[in-house]
mmCIF file with all atom_site columns, C-alpha atoms and ligand atoms in Angstrom:
data_model
loop_
_atom_site.group_PDB
_atom_site.id
_atom_site.type_symbol
_atom_site.label_atom_id
_atom_site.label_alt_id
_atom_site.label_comp_id
_atom_site.label_asym_id
_atom_site.label_entity_id
_atom_site.label_seq_id
_atom_site.pdbx_PDB_ins_code
_atom_site.Cartn_x
_atom_site.Cartn_y
_atom_site.Cartn_z
_atom_site.occupancy
_atom_site.B_iso_or_equiv
_atom_site.pdbx_formal_charge
_atom_site.auth_seq_id
_atom_site.auth_comp_id
_atom_site.auth_asym_id
_atom_site.auth_atom_id
_atom_site.pdbx_PDB_model_num
ATOM   1   C CA  . MET A 1 1   ? 0.000   0.000   0.000  1.00 79.00 ? 1   MET A CA  1
ATOM   2   C CA  . ASN A 1 2   ? 1.548   3.357   -0.921 1.00 83.00 ? 2   ASN A CA  1
ATOM   3   C CA  . THR A 1 3   ? 1.648   6.278   1.515  1.00 84.00 ? 3   THR A CA  1
ATOM   4   C CA  . LYS A 1 4   ? -1.182  8.124   -0.169 1.00 87.00 ? 4   LYS A CA  1
ATOM   5   C CA  . THR A 1 5   ? -3.572  5.165   -0.072 1.00 86.00 ? 5   THR A CA  1
ATOM   6   C CA  . LEU A 1 6   ? -2.490  4.475   3.484  1.00 87.00 ? 6   LEU A CA  1
ATOM   7   C CA  . THR A 1 7   ? -3.338  8.014   4.612  1.00 90.00 ? 7   THR A CA  1
ATOM   8   C CA  . ARG A 1 8   ? -6.622  8.020   2.729  1.00 92.00 ? 8   ARG A CA  1
ATOM   9   C CA  . THR A 1 9   ? -7.706  4.695   4.197  1.00 95.00 ? 9   THR A CA  1
ATOM   10  C CA  . SER A 1 10  ? -6.624  5.729   7.670  1.00 96.00 ? 10  SER A CA  1
ATOM   11  C CA  . ARG A 1 11  ? -8.736  8.901   7.374  1.00 96.00 ? 11  ARG A CA  1
ATOM   12  C CA  . LYS A 1 12  ? -11.684 6.822   6.279  1.00 97.00 ? 12  LYS A CA  1
ATOM   13  C CA  . LEU A 1 13  ? -11.222 4.578   9.310  1.00 98.00 ? 13  LEU A CA  1
ATOM   14  C CA  . SER A 1 14  ? -11.183 7.638   11.595 1.00 98.00 ? 14  SER A CA  1
ATOM   15  C CA  . LEU A 1 15  ? -14.402 8.807   9.980  1.00 98.00 ? 15  LEU A CA  1
ATOM   16  C CA  . VAL A 1 16  ? -16.278 5.536   10.382 1.00 98.00 ? 16  VAL A CA  1
ATOM   17  C CA  . LEU A 1 17  ? -14.850 4.435   13.736 1.00 98.00 ? 17  LEU A CA  1
ATOM   18  C CA  . ARG A 1 18  ? -15.150 7.833   15.445 1.00 98.00 ? 18  ARG A CA  1
ATOM   19  C CA  . HIS A 1 19  ? -17.804 9.895   13.742 1.00 98.00 ? 19  HIS A CA  1
ATOM   20  C CA  . LYS A 1 20  ? -20.023 8.441   11.044 1.00 98.00 ? 20  LYS A CA  1
ATOM   21  C CA  . PRO A 1 21  ? -20.135 4.625   10.858 1.00 98.00 ? 21  PRO A CA  1
ATOM   22  C CA  . GLU A 1 22  ? -23.380 4.986   8.912  1.00 98.00 ? 22  GLU A CA  1
ATOM   23  C CA  . VAL A 1 23  ? -21.623 6.308   5.785  1.00 98.00 ? 23  VAL A CA  1
ATOM   24  C CA  . ILE A 1 24  ? -20.546 2.721   5.065  1.00 98.00 ? 24  ILE A CA  1
ATOM   25  C CA  . GLY A 1 25  ? -23.460 1.076   6.897  1.00 98.00 ? 25  GLY A CA  1
ATOM   26  C CA  . LEU A 1 26  ? -21.196 0.021   9.766  1.00 98.00 ? 26  LEU A CA  1
ATOM   27  C CA  . LYS A 1 27  ? -22.497 -0.909  13.219 1.00 97.00 ? 27  LYS A CA  1
ATOM   28  C CA  . LEU A 1 28  ? -20.425 -0.154  16.333 1.00 98.00 ? 28  LEU A CA  1
ATOM   29  C CA  . ASP A 1 29  ? -21.277 -1.577  19.732 1.00 98.00 ? 29  ASP A CA  1
ATOM   30  C CA  . ALA A 1 30  ? -21.707 0.586   22.852 1.00 98.00 ? 30  ALA A CA  1
ATOM   31  C CA  . SER A 1 31  ? -17.947 0.525   23.443 1.00 97.00 ? 31  SER A CA  1
ATOM   32  C CA  . GLY A 1 32  ? -17.122 1.623   19.921 1.00 98.00 ? 32  GLY A CA  1
ATOM   33  C CA  . TRP A 1 33  ? -16.034 -1.791  18.609 1.00 98.00 ? 33  TRP A CA  1
ATOM   34  C CA  . ALA A 1 34  ? -16.736 -2.957  15.056 1.00 98.00 ? 34  ALA A CA  1
ATOM   35  C CA  . GLU A 1 35  ? -16.443 -6.560  13.885 1.00 98.00 ? 35  GLU A CA  1
ATOM   36  C CA  . VAL A 1 36  ? -13.387 -6.663  11.615 1.00 98.00 ? 36  VAL A CA  1
ATOM   37  C CA  . SER A 1 37  ? -15.137 -8.896  9.072  1.00 98.00 ? 37  SER A CA  1
ATOM   38  C CA  . HIS A 1 38  ? -18.136 -6.533  8.980  1.00 98.00 ? 38  HIS A CA  1
ATOM   39  C CA  . LEU A 1 39  ? -15.848 -3.488  8.618  1.00 98.00 ? 39  LEU A CA  1
ATOM   40  C CA  . LEU A 1 40  ? -13.930 -5.056  5.709  1.00 98.00 ? 40  LEU A CA  1
ATOM   41  C CA  . ALA A 1 41  ? -17.166 -6.099  3.989  1.00 98.00 ? 41  ALA A CA  1
ATOM   42  C CA  . GLN A 1 42  ? -18.729 -2.651  4.351  1.00 98.00 ? 42  GLN A CA  1
ATOM   43  C CA  . LEU A 1 43  ? -15.556 -0.886  3.193  1.00 97.00 ? 43  LEU A CA  1
ATOM   44  C CA  . GLU A 1 44  ? -15.516 -3.078  0.107  1.00 97.00 ? 44  GLU A CA  1
ATOM   45  C CA  . ARG A 1 45  ? -19.186 -2.418  -0.567 1.00 97.00 ? 45  ARG A CA  1
ATOM   46  C CA  . HIS A 1 46  ? -18.433 1.305   -0.454 1.00 96.00 ? 46  HIS A CA  1
ATOM   47  C CA  . GLY A 1 47  ? -15.414 1.311   -2.740 1.00 92.00 ? 47  GLY A CA  1
ATOM   48  C CA  . THR A 1 48  ? -12.531 1.085   -0.213 1.00 92.00 ? 48  THR A CA  1
ATOM   49  C CA  . ALA A 1 49  ? -11.644 -2.604  -0.452 1.00 94.00 ? 49  ALA A CA  1
ATOM   50  C CA  . ILE A 1 50  ? -8.667  -3.542  1.740  1.00 95.00 ? 50  ILE A CA  1
ATOM   51  C CA  . SER A 1 51  ? -7.411  -6.884  3.015  1.00 96.00 ? 51  SER A CA  1
ATOM   52  C CA  . ARG A 1 52  ? -7.157  -7.968  6.652  1.00 96.00 ? 52  ARG A CA  1
ATOM   53  C CA  . ALA A 1 53  ? -3.360  -7.695  6.316  1.00 96.00 ? 53  ALA A CA  1
ATOM   54  C CA  . GLU A 1 54  ? -3.600  -4.131  5.014  1.00 95.00 ? 54  GLU A CA  1
ATOM   55  C CA  . LEU A 1 55  ? -5.882  -3.217  7.910  1.00 97.00 ? 55  LEU A CA  1
ATOM   56  C CA  . GLN A 1 56  ? -3.328  -4.717  10.299 1.00 97.00 ? 56  GLN A CA  1
ATOM   57  C CA  . TYR A 1 57  ? -0.606  -2.667  8.624  1.00 95.00 ? 57  TYR A CA  1
ATOM   58  C CA  . ILE A 1 58  ? -2.594  0.556   9.049  1.00 96.00 ? 58  ILE A CA  1
ATOM   59  C CA  . VAL A 1 59  ? -3.290  -0.167  12.720 1.00 97.00 ? 59  VAL A CA  1
ATOM   60  C CA  . ASP A 1 60  ? 0.391   -1.006  13.372 1.00 96.00 ? 60  ASP A CA  1
ATOM   61  C CA  . HIS A 1 61  ? 1.861   1.922   11.443 1.00 92.00 ? 61  HIS A CA  1
ATOM   62  C CA  . ASN A 1 62  ? -0.632  4.674   12.219 1.00 92.00 ? 62  ASN A CA  1
ATOM   63  C CA  . ASP A 1 63  ? 1.390   7.701   13.364 1.00 89.00 ? 63  ASP A CA  1
ATOM   64  C CA  . LYS A 1 64  ? -0.756  8.295   16.453 1.00 92.00 ? 64  LYS A CA  1
ATOM   65  C CA  . GLN A 1 65  ? -1.829  4.705   17.086 1.00 95.00 ? 65  GLN A CA  1
ATOM   66  C CA  . ARG A 1 66  ? -5.423  5.818   16.560 1.00 96.00 ? 66  ARG A CA  1
ATOM   67  C CA  . PHE A 1 67  ? -6.894  2.304   16.310 1.00 98.00 ? 67  PHE A CA  1
ATOM   68  C CA  . ARG A 1 68  ? -6.592  -0.997  18.121 1.00 97.00 ? 68  ARG A CA  1
ATOM   69  C CA  . PHE A 1 69  ? -7.749  -4.567  17.693 1.00 98.00 ? 69  PHE A CA  1
ATOM   70  C CA  . SER A 1 70  ? -9.437  -6.499  20.498 1.00 97.00 ? 70  SER A CA  1
ATOM   71  C CA  . GLU A 1 71  ? -7.299  -9.184  22.167 1.00 97.00 ? 71  GLU A CA  1
ATOM   72  C CA  . ASP A 1 72  ? -8.765  -11.894 19.923 1.00 98.00 ? 72  ASP A CA  1
ATOM   73  C CA  . GLY A 1 73  ? -8.254  -9.752  16.807 1.00 97.00 ? 73  GLY A CA  1
ATOM   74  C CA  . LEU A 1 74  ? -11.902 -10.032 15.826 1.00 98.00 ? 74  LEU A CA  1
ATOM   75  C CA  . ARG A 1 75  ? -12.902 -6.449  16.589 1.00 98.00 ? 75  ARG A CA  1
ATOM   76  C CA  . ILE A 1 76  ? -11.417 -2.999  16.052 1.00 98.00 ? 76  ILE A CA  1
ATOM   77  C CA  . ARG A 1 77  ? -12.056 0.443   17.502 1.00 98.00 ? 77  ARG A CA  1
ATOM   78  C CA  . ALA A 1 78  ? -10.604 3.954   17.656 1.00 98.00 ? 78  ALA A CA  1
ATOM   79  C CA  . ASN A 1 79  ? -8.629  4.672   20.831 1.00 96.00 ? 79  ASN A CA  1
ATOM   80  C CA  . GLN A 1 80  ? -10.089 8.172   21.249 1.00 95.00 ? 80  GLN A CA  1
ATOM   81  C CA  . GLY A 1 81  ? -11.441 11.154  19.338 1.00 96.00 ? 81  GLY A CA  1
ATOM   82  C CA  . HIS A 1 82  ? -15.059 10.012  19.035 1.00 97.00 ? 82  HIS A CA  1
ATOM   83  C CA  . SER A 1 83  ? -17.918 12.380  18.406 1.00 96.00 ? 83  SER A CA  1
ATOM   84  C CA  . ILE A 1 84  ? -20.475 9.585   18.631 1.00 96.00 ? 84  ILE A CA  1
ATOM   85  C CA  . GLU A 1 85  ? -21.329 8.466   22.131 1.00 95.00 ? 85  GLU A CA  1
ATOM   86  C CA  . VAL A 1 86  ? -19.226 5.465   23.123 1.00 96.00 ? 86  VAL A CA  1
ATOM   87  C CA  . GLU A 1 87  ? -18.211 4.019   26.465 1.00 95.00 ? 87  GLU A CA  1
ATOM   88  C CA  . LEU A 1 88  ? -14.465 3.429   26.144 1.00 95.00 ? 88  LEU A CA  1
ATOM   89  C CA  . GLY A 1 89  ? -14.284 1.955   29.640 1.00 95.00 ? 89  GLY A CA  1
ATOM   90  C CA  . LEU A 1 90  ? -11.100 3.860   30.472 1.00 95.00 ? 90  LEU A CA  1
ATOM   91  C CA  . ARG A 1 91  ? -10.019 3.932   34.084 1.00 95.00 ? 91  ARG A CA  1
ATOM   92  C CA  . ALA A 1 92  ? -9.880  7.293   35.869 1.00 97.00 ? 92  ALA A CA  1
ATOM   93  C CA  . THR A 1 93  ? -6.170  8.093   36.153 1.00 98.00 ? 93  THR A CA  1
ATOM   94  C CA  . PRO A 1 94  ? -4.369  10.803  38.137 1.00 98.00 ? 94  PRO A CA  1
ATOM   95  C CA  . PRO A 1 95  ? -2.896  13.235  35.604 1.00 98.00 ? 95  PRO A CA  1
ATOM   96  C CA  . PRO A 1 96  ? 0.583   14.759  35.684 1.00 98.00 ? 96  PRO A CA  1
ATOM   97  C CA  . LYS A 1 97  ? 0.903   18.183  37.269 1.00 98.00 ? 97  LYS A CA  1
ATOM   98  C CA  . VAL A 1 98  ? 0.690   19.965  33.944 1.00 98.00 ? 98  VAL A CA  1
ATOM   99  C CA  . LEU A 1 99  ? -0.983  19.128  30.635 1.00 98.00 ? 99  LEU A CA  1
ATOM   100 C CA  . TYR A 1 100 ? -1.211  21.149  27.439 1.00 98.00 ? 100 TYR A CA  1
ATOM   101 C CA  . HIS A 1 101 ? -3.936  22.000  24.954 1.00 98.00 ? 101 HIS A CA  1
ATOM   102 C CA  . GLY A 1 102 ? -3.117  23.327  21.504 1.00 98.00 ? 102 GLY A CA  1
ATOM   103 C CA  . THR A 1 103 ? -5.680  25.391  19.683 1.00 98.00 ? 103 THR A CA  1
ATOM   104 C CA  . ALA A 1 104 ? -5.910  28.217  17.164 1.00 97.00 ? 104 ALA A CA  1
ATOM   105 C CA  . ARG A 1 105 ? -5.356  31.874  18.052 1.00 97.00 ? 105 ARG A CA  1
ATOM   106 C CA  . ARG A 1 106 ? -8.894  32.763  16.964 1.00 97.00 ? 106 ARG A CA  1
ATOM   107 C CA  . PHE A 1 107 ? -10.434 30.554  19.696 1.00 98.00 ? 107 PHE A CA  1
ATOM   108 C CA  . VAL A 1 108 ? -8.463  32.131  22.546 1.00 98.00 ? 108 VAL A CA  1
ATOM   109 C CA  . ASP A 1 109 ? -10.938 34.840  23.592 1.00 98.00 ? 109 ASP A CA  1
ATOM   110 C CA  . SER A 1 110 ? -13.800 32.385  23.684 1.00 98.00 ? 110 SER A CA  1
ATOM   111 C CA  . ILE A 1 111 ? -11.750 29.807  25.648 1.00 98.00 ? 111 ILE A CA  1
ATOM   112 C CA  . LEU A 1 112 ? -10.707 32.467  28.168 1.00 97.00 ? 112 LEU A CA  1
ATOM   113 C CA  . ARG A 1 113 ? -14.398 33.292  28.652 1.00 98.00 ? 113 ARG A CA  1
ATOM   114 C CA  . THR A 1 114 ? -15.874 29.797  29.016 1.00 98.00 ? 114 THR A CA  1
ATOM   115 C CA  . GLY A 1 115 ? -12.918 27.434  29.534 1.00 98.00 ? 115 GLY A CA  1
ATOM   116 C CA  . LEU A 1 116 ? -12.146 24.458  27.297 1.00 98.00 ? 116 LEU A CA  1
ATOM   117 C CA  . GLU A 1 117 ? -15.254 22.676  26.098 1.00 98.00 ? 117 GLU A CA  1
ATOM   118 C CA  . ARG A 1 118 ? -15.388 19.306  24.393 1.00 96.00 ? 118 ARG A CA  1
ATOM   119 C CA  . ARG A 1 119 ? -17.304 20.717  21.430 1.00 95.00 ? 119 ARG A CA  1
ATOM   120 C CA  . SER A 1 120 ? -18.291 17.929  19.049 1.00 94.00 ? 120 SER A CA  1
ATOM   121 C CA  . ARG A 1 121 ? -16.096 15.291  20.726 1.00 95.00 ? 121 ARG A CA  1
ATOM   122 C CA  . GLN A 1 122 ? -16.666 13.203  23.848 1.00 94.00 ? 122 GLN A CA  1
ATOM   123 C CA  . HIS A 1 123 ? -13.842 14.880  25.784 1.00 96.00 ? 123 HIS A CA  1
ATOM   124 C CA  . VAL A 1 124 ? -11.438 17.792  25.789 1.00 98.00 ? 124 VAL A CA  1
ATOM   125 C CA  . HIS A 1 125 ? -8.128  16.435  24.486 1.00 98.00 ? 125 HIS A CA  1
ATOM   126 C CA  . LEU A 1 126 ? -4.892  17.278  26.293 1.00 98.00 ? 126 LEU A CA  1
ATOM   127 C CA  . SER A 1 127 ? -1.272  16.202  25.819 1.00 98.00 ? 127 SER A CA  1
ATOM   128 C CA  . ASP A 1 128 ? 1.596   15.760  28.230 1.00 98.00 ? 128 ASP A CA  1
ATOM   129 C CA  . ASN A 1 129 ? 4.020   17.547  25.914 1.00 97.00 ? 129 ASN A CA  1
ATOM   130 C CA  . LEU A 1 130 ? 4.184   20.901  24.190 1.00 97.00 ? 130 LEU A CA  1
ATOM   131 C CA  . GLU A 1 131 ? 5.212   19.562  20.808 1.00 97.00 ? 131 GLU A CA  1
ATOM   132 C CA  . THR A 1 132 ? 2.008   17.541  20.387 1.00 97.00 ? 132 THR A CA  1
ATOM   133 C CA  . ALA A 1 133 ? -0.102  20.489  21.555 1.00 98.00 ? 133 ALA A CA  1
ATOM   134 C CA  . ILE A 1 134 ? 1.471   22.767  18.951 1.00 97.00 ? 134 ILE A CA  1
ATOM   135 C CA  . LYS A 1 135 ? 0.770   20.178  16.246 1.00 96.00 ? 135 LYS A CA  1
ATOM   136 C CA  . VAL A 1 136 ? -2.853  19.720  17.341 1.00 96.00 ? 136 VAL A CA  1
ATOM   137 C CA  . GLY A 1 137 ? -3.372  23.509  17.426 1.00 97.00 ? 137 GLY A CA  1
ATOM   138 C CA  . GLY A 1 138 ? -1.859  23.844  13.959 1.00 97.00 ? 138 GLY A CA  1
ATOM   139 C CA  . ARG A 1 139 ? -4.720  21.768  12.536 1.00 95.00 ? 139 ARG A CA  1
ATOM   140 C CA  . HIS A 1 140 ? -7.063  24.670  13.228 1.00 94.00 ? 140 HIS A CA  1
ATOM   141 C CA  . GLY A 1 141 ? -4.902  27.657  12.214 1.00 94.00 ? 141 GLY A CA  1
ATOM   142 C CA  . LYS A 1 142 ? -2.118  29.636  13.838 1.00 95.00 ? 142 LYS A CA  1
ATOM   143 C CA  . PRO A 1 143 ? -1.293  27.476  16.880 1.00 97.00 ? 143 PRO A CA  1
ATOM   144 C CA  . VAL A 1 144 ? -1.262  28.675  20.475 1.00 98.00 ? 144 VAL A CA  1
ATOM   145 C CA  . VAL A 1 145 ? -0.915  26.531  23.586 1.00 98.00 ? 145 VAL A CA  1
ATOM   146 C CA  . PHE A 1 146 ? -2.720  26.581  26.918 1.00 98.00 ? 146 PHE A CA  1
ATOM   147 C CA  . HIS A 1 147 ? -1.036  25.358  30.082 1.00 98.00 ? 147 HIS A CA  1
ATOM   148 C CA  . VAL A 1 148 ? -3.523  23.289  32.131 1.00 98.00 ? 148 VAL A CA  1
ATOM   149 C CA  . ARG A 1 149 ? -3.054  22.805  35.891 1.00 98.00 ? 149 ARG A CA  1
ATOM   150 C CA  . ALA A 1 150 ? -4.200  19.210  35.670 1.00 98.00 ? 150 ALA A CA  1
ATOM   151 C CA  . ALA A 1 151 ? -3.216  17.949  39.135 1.00 98.00 ? 151 ALA A CA  1
ATOM   152 C CA  . ALA A 1 152 ? -4.993  20.927  40.719 1.00 98.00 ? 152 ALA A CA  1
ATOM   153 C CA  . MET A 1 153 ? -8.080  20.126  38.645 1.00 98.00 ? 153 MET A CA  1
ATOM   154 C CA  . ALA A 1 154 ? -7.978  16.497  39.807 1.00 98.00 ? 154 ALA A CA  1
ATOM   155 C CA  . ALA A 1 155 ? -7.645  17.662  43.415 1.00 98.00 ? 155 ALA A CA  1
ATOM   156 C CA  . ASP A 1 156 ? -10.743 19.750  42.765 1.00 98.00 ? 156 ASP A CA  1
ATOM   157 C CA  . GLY A 1 157 ? -12.724 16.671  41.704 1.00 98.00 ? 157 GLY A CA  1
ATOM   158 C CA  . HIS A 1 158 ? -12.249 16.592  37.927 1.00 98.00 ? 158 HIS A CA  1
ATOM   159 C CA  . THR A 1 159 ? -11.722 13.154  36.407 1.00 98.00 ? 159 THR A CA  1
ATOM   160 C CA  . PHE A 1 160 ? -8.996  12.391  33.878 1.00 98.00 ? 160 PHE A CA  1
ATOM   161 C CA  . PHE A 1 161 ? -8.537  9.441   31.562 1.00 98.00 ? 161 PHE A CA  1
ATOM   162 C CA  . ARG A 1 162 ? -5.587  8.424   29.440 1.00 97.00 ? 162 ARG A CA  1
ATOM   163 C CA  . SER A 1 163 ? -6.468  6.773   26.140 1.00 95.00 ? 163 SER A CA  1
ATOM   164 C CA  . ASP A 1 164 ? -4.564  3.717   24.935 1.00 91.00 ? 164 ASP A CA  1
ATOM   165 C CA  . ASN A 1 165 ? -2.579  5.971   22.617 1.00 94.00 ? 165 ASN A CA  1
ATOM   166 C CA  . GLY A 1 166 ? -1.542  8.409   25.341 1.00 96.00 ? 166 GLY A CA  1
ATOM   167 C CA  . VAL A 1 167 ? -4.022  11.252  24.891 1.00 97.00 ? 167 VAL A CA  1
ATOM   168 C CA  . TRP A 1 168 ? -5.331  12.772  28.152 1.00 98.00 ? 168 TRP A CA  1
ATOM   169 C CA  . LEU A 1 169 ? -9.089  13.254  28.266 1.00 97.00 ? 169 LEU A CA  1
ATOM   170 C CA  . THR A 1 170 ? -11.394 15.194  30.569 1.00 98.00 ? 170 THR A CA  1
ATOM   171 C CA  . GLU A 1 171 ? -14.917 16.638  30.432 1.00 97.00 ? 171 GLU A CA  1
ATOM   172 C CA  . ALA A 1 172 ? -14.037 20.338  30.447 1.00 98.00 ? 172 ALA A CA  1
ATOM   173 C CA  . VAL A 1 173 ? -11.351 22.686  31.739 1.00 98.00 ? 173 VAL A CA  1
ATOM   174 C CA  . PRO A 1 174 ? -12.607 25.716  33.689 1.00 98.00 ? 174 PRO A CA  1
ATOM   175 C CA  . THR A 1 175 ? -10.757 28.988  33.090 1.00 98.00 ? 175 THR A CA  1
ATOM   176 C CA  . GLU A 1 176 ? -9.185  29.068  36.556 1.00 98.00 ? 176 GLU A CA  1
ATOM   177 C CA  . PHE A 1 177 ? -6.933  26.135  35.568 1.00 98.00 ? 177 PHE A CA  1
ATOM   178 C CA  . LEU A 1 178 ? -5.894  27.626  32.219 1.00 98.00 ? 178 LEU A CA  1
ATOM   179 C CA  . ARG A 1 179 ? -3.039  29.910  31.289 1.00 98.00 ? 179 ARG A CA  1
ATOM   180 C CA  . LEU A 1 180 ? -2.157  30.949  27.765 1.00 98.00 ? 180 LEU A CA  1
ATOM   181 C CA  . LEU A 1 181 ? 1.524   30.346  27.035 1.00 96.00 ? 181 LEU A CA  1
ATOM   182 C CA  . GLU A 1 182 ? 3.072   33.334  25.287 1.00 81.00 ? 182 GLU A CA  1
HETATM 183 C C1  . HQG B 2 .   ? -11.692 24.468  20.587 1.00 68.36 ? 1   HQG B C1  1
HETATM 184 C C2  . HQG B 2 .   ? -6.650  15.032  16.841 1.00 68.36 ? 1   HQG B C2  1
HETATM 185 C C3  . HQG B 2 .   ? -13.816 28.181  21.408 1.00 68.36 ? 1   HQG B C3  1
HETATM 186 C C4  . HQG B 2 .   ? -10.523 23.564  20.894 1.00 68.36 ? 1   HQG B C4  1
HETATM 187 C C5  . HQG B 2 .   ? -5.735  15.691  17.853 1.00 68.36 ? 1   HQG B C5  1
HETATM 188 C C6  . HQG B 2 .   ? -10.257 22.952  19.551 1.00 68.36 ? 1   HQG B C6  1
HETATM 189 C C7  . HQG B 2 .   ? -6.456  15.552  19.156 1.00 68.36 ? 1   HQG B C7  1
HETATM 190 C C8  . HQG B 2 .   ? -13.020 26.094  21.873 1.00 68.36 ? 1   HQG B C8  1
HETATM 191 C C9  . HQG B 2 .   ? -11.645 22.902  18.911 1.00 68.36 ? 1   HQG B C9  1
HETATM 192 C C10 . HQG B 2 .   ? -7.896  15.323  18.775 1.00 68.36 ? 1   HQG B C10 1
HETATM 193 C C11 . HQG B 2 .   ? -13.553 26.152  23.180 1.00 68.36 ? 1   HQG B C11 1
HETATM 194 C C12 . HQG B 2 .   ? -12.214 21.516  18.857 1.00 68.36 ? 1   HQG B C12 1
HETATM 195 C C13 . HQG B 2 .   ? -8.760  16.455  19.236 1.00 68.36 ? 1   HQG B C13 1
HETATM 196 C C14 . HQG B 2 .   ? -14.246 27.333  23.543 1.00 68.36 ? 1   HQG B C14 1
HETATM 197 C C15 . HQG B 2 .   ? -12.566 24.264  22.962 1.00 68.36 ? 1   HQG B C15 1
HETATM 198 N N1  . HQG B 2 .   ? -14.349 28.323  22.634 1.00 68.36 ? 1   HQG B N1  1
HETATM 199 N N2  . HQG B 2 .   ? -13.152 27.105  20.992 1.00 68.36 ? 1   HQG B N2  1
HETATM 200 N N3  . HQG B 2 .   ? -14.777 27.484  24.770 1.00 68.36 ? 1   HQG B N3  1
HETATM 201 N N4  . HQG B 2 .   ? -13.265 25.015  23.825 1.00 68.36 ? 1   HQG B N4  1
HETATM 202 N N5  . HQG B 2 .   ? -12.411 24.904  21.775 1.00 68.36 ? 1   HQG B N5  1
HETATM 203 O O1  . HQG B 2 .   ? -10.658 18.813  16.651 1.00 68.36 ? 1   HQG B O1  1
HETATM 204 O O2  . HQG B 2 .   ? -8.449  19.103  20.723 1.00 68.36 ? 1   HQG B O2  1
HETATM 205 O O3  . HQG B 2 .   ? -5.388  13.485  14.468 1.00 68.36 ? 1   HQG B O3  1
HETATM 206 O O4  . HQG B 2 .   ? -12.604 18.612  18.276 1.00 68.36 ? 1   HQG B O4  1
HETATM 207 O O5  . HQG B 2 .   ? -9.430  24.316  21.395 1.00 68.36 ? 1   HQG B O5  1
HETATM 208 O O6  . HQG B 2 .   ? -4.474  15.124  17.857 1.00 68.36 ? 1   HQG B O6  1
HETATM 209 O O7  . HQG B 2 .   ? -8.215  20.100  18.370 1.00 68.36 ? 1   HQG B O7  1
HETATM 210 O O8  . HQG B 2 .   ? -7.853  13.280  14.786 1.00 68.36 ? 1   HQG B O8  1
HETATM 211 O O9  . HQG B 2 .   ? -10.365 18.973  19.176 1.00 68.36 ? 1   HQG B O9  1
HETATM 212 O O10 . HQG B 2 .   ? -9.415  23.762  18.791 1.00 68.36 ? 1   HQG B O10 1
HETATM 213 O O11 . HQG B 2 .   ? -6.002  14.514  19.946 1.00 68.36 ? 1   HQG B O11 1
HETATM 214 O O12 . HQG B 2 .   ? -6.302  11.576  15.756 1.00 68.36 ? 1   HQG B O12 1
HETATM 215 O O13 . HQG B 2 .   ? -12.501 23.697  19.740 1.00 68.36 ? 1   HQG B O13 1
HETATM 216 O O14 . HQG B 2 .   ? -7.935  15.219  17.367 1.00 68.36 ? 1   HQG B O14 1
HETATM 217 O O15 . HQG B 2 .   ? -6.364  13.705  16.745 1.00 68.36 ? 1   HQG B O15 1
HETATM 218 O O16 . HQG B 2 .   ? -11.493 20.810  17.875 1.00 68.36 ? 1   HQG B O16 1
HETATM 219 O O17 . HQG B 2 .   ? -8.305  17.669  18.669 1.00 68.36 ? 1   HQG B O17 1
HETATM 220 P P1  . HQG B 2 .   ? -11.326 19.243  17.905 1.00 68.36 ? 1   HQG B P1  1
HETATM 221 P P2  . HQG B 2 .   ? -8.777  19.055  19.264 1.00 68.36 ? 1   HQG B P2  1
HETATM 222 P P3  . HQG B 2 .   ? -6.466  12.975  15.371 1.00 68.36 ? 1   HQG B P3  1
#
């Protein structure tokens, strides 16, 4: 599979496993899992035929490890990033002292007014390093980074989760825990 096809197929997987399974008539269970055989059949039916081995390759080589197979290899799901309601079953985990959130400059005023909201996704996404935050922010425009006092939030009763691919997730970040890094 060449790089272009790989990226295109990986994007399609993000779409159907996180946001719109219905575009290929895919069914996810309450925890976001799809049967691999059903996924491959529906992809083929909708013009994106790939083999089981190619799917394995995409899962193994995905830059952010966005997807994972179940232990028995029969099911697949996205590790995080869902907009559809799924129960990932992640364990509440104490966060590090500081986490980061990258966003675009044009969202700053609004974020300083209302805090970080999850918007269309299930959680606000945070990273434990600046580099990732800058990259995430760059997807939306000129990147800026917020410093999040995560341990203080946890002490205040906010719950944090860490997805299988290392993204920190929480419901919302109130303004008092946010500081814009200049
Ligand atoms: C912003 C990618 C105005 C928020 C990344 C963000 C991540 C507000 C945007 C994952 C706001 C939502 C998620 C407020 C939040 N006012 N804007 N009060 N609160 N926002 O894409 O965090 O490559 O849903 O700052 O790596 O950018 O897809 O979230 O800019 O892990 O695997 O609203 O997606 O992963 O945008 O990215 P998104 P995100 P993948």
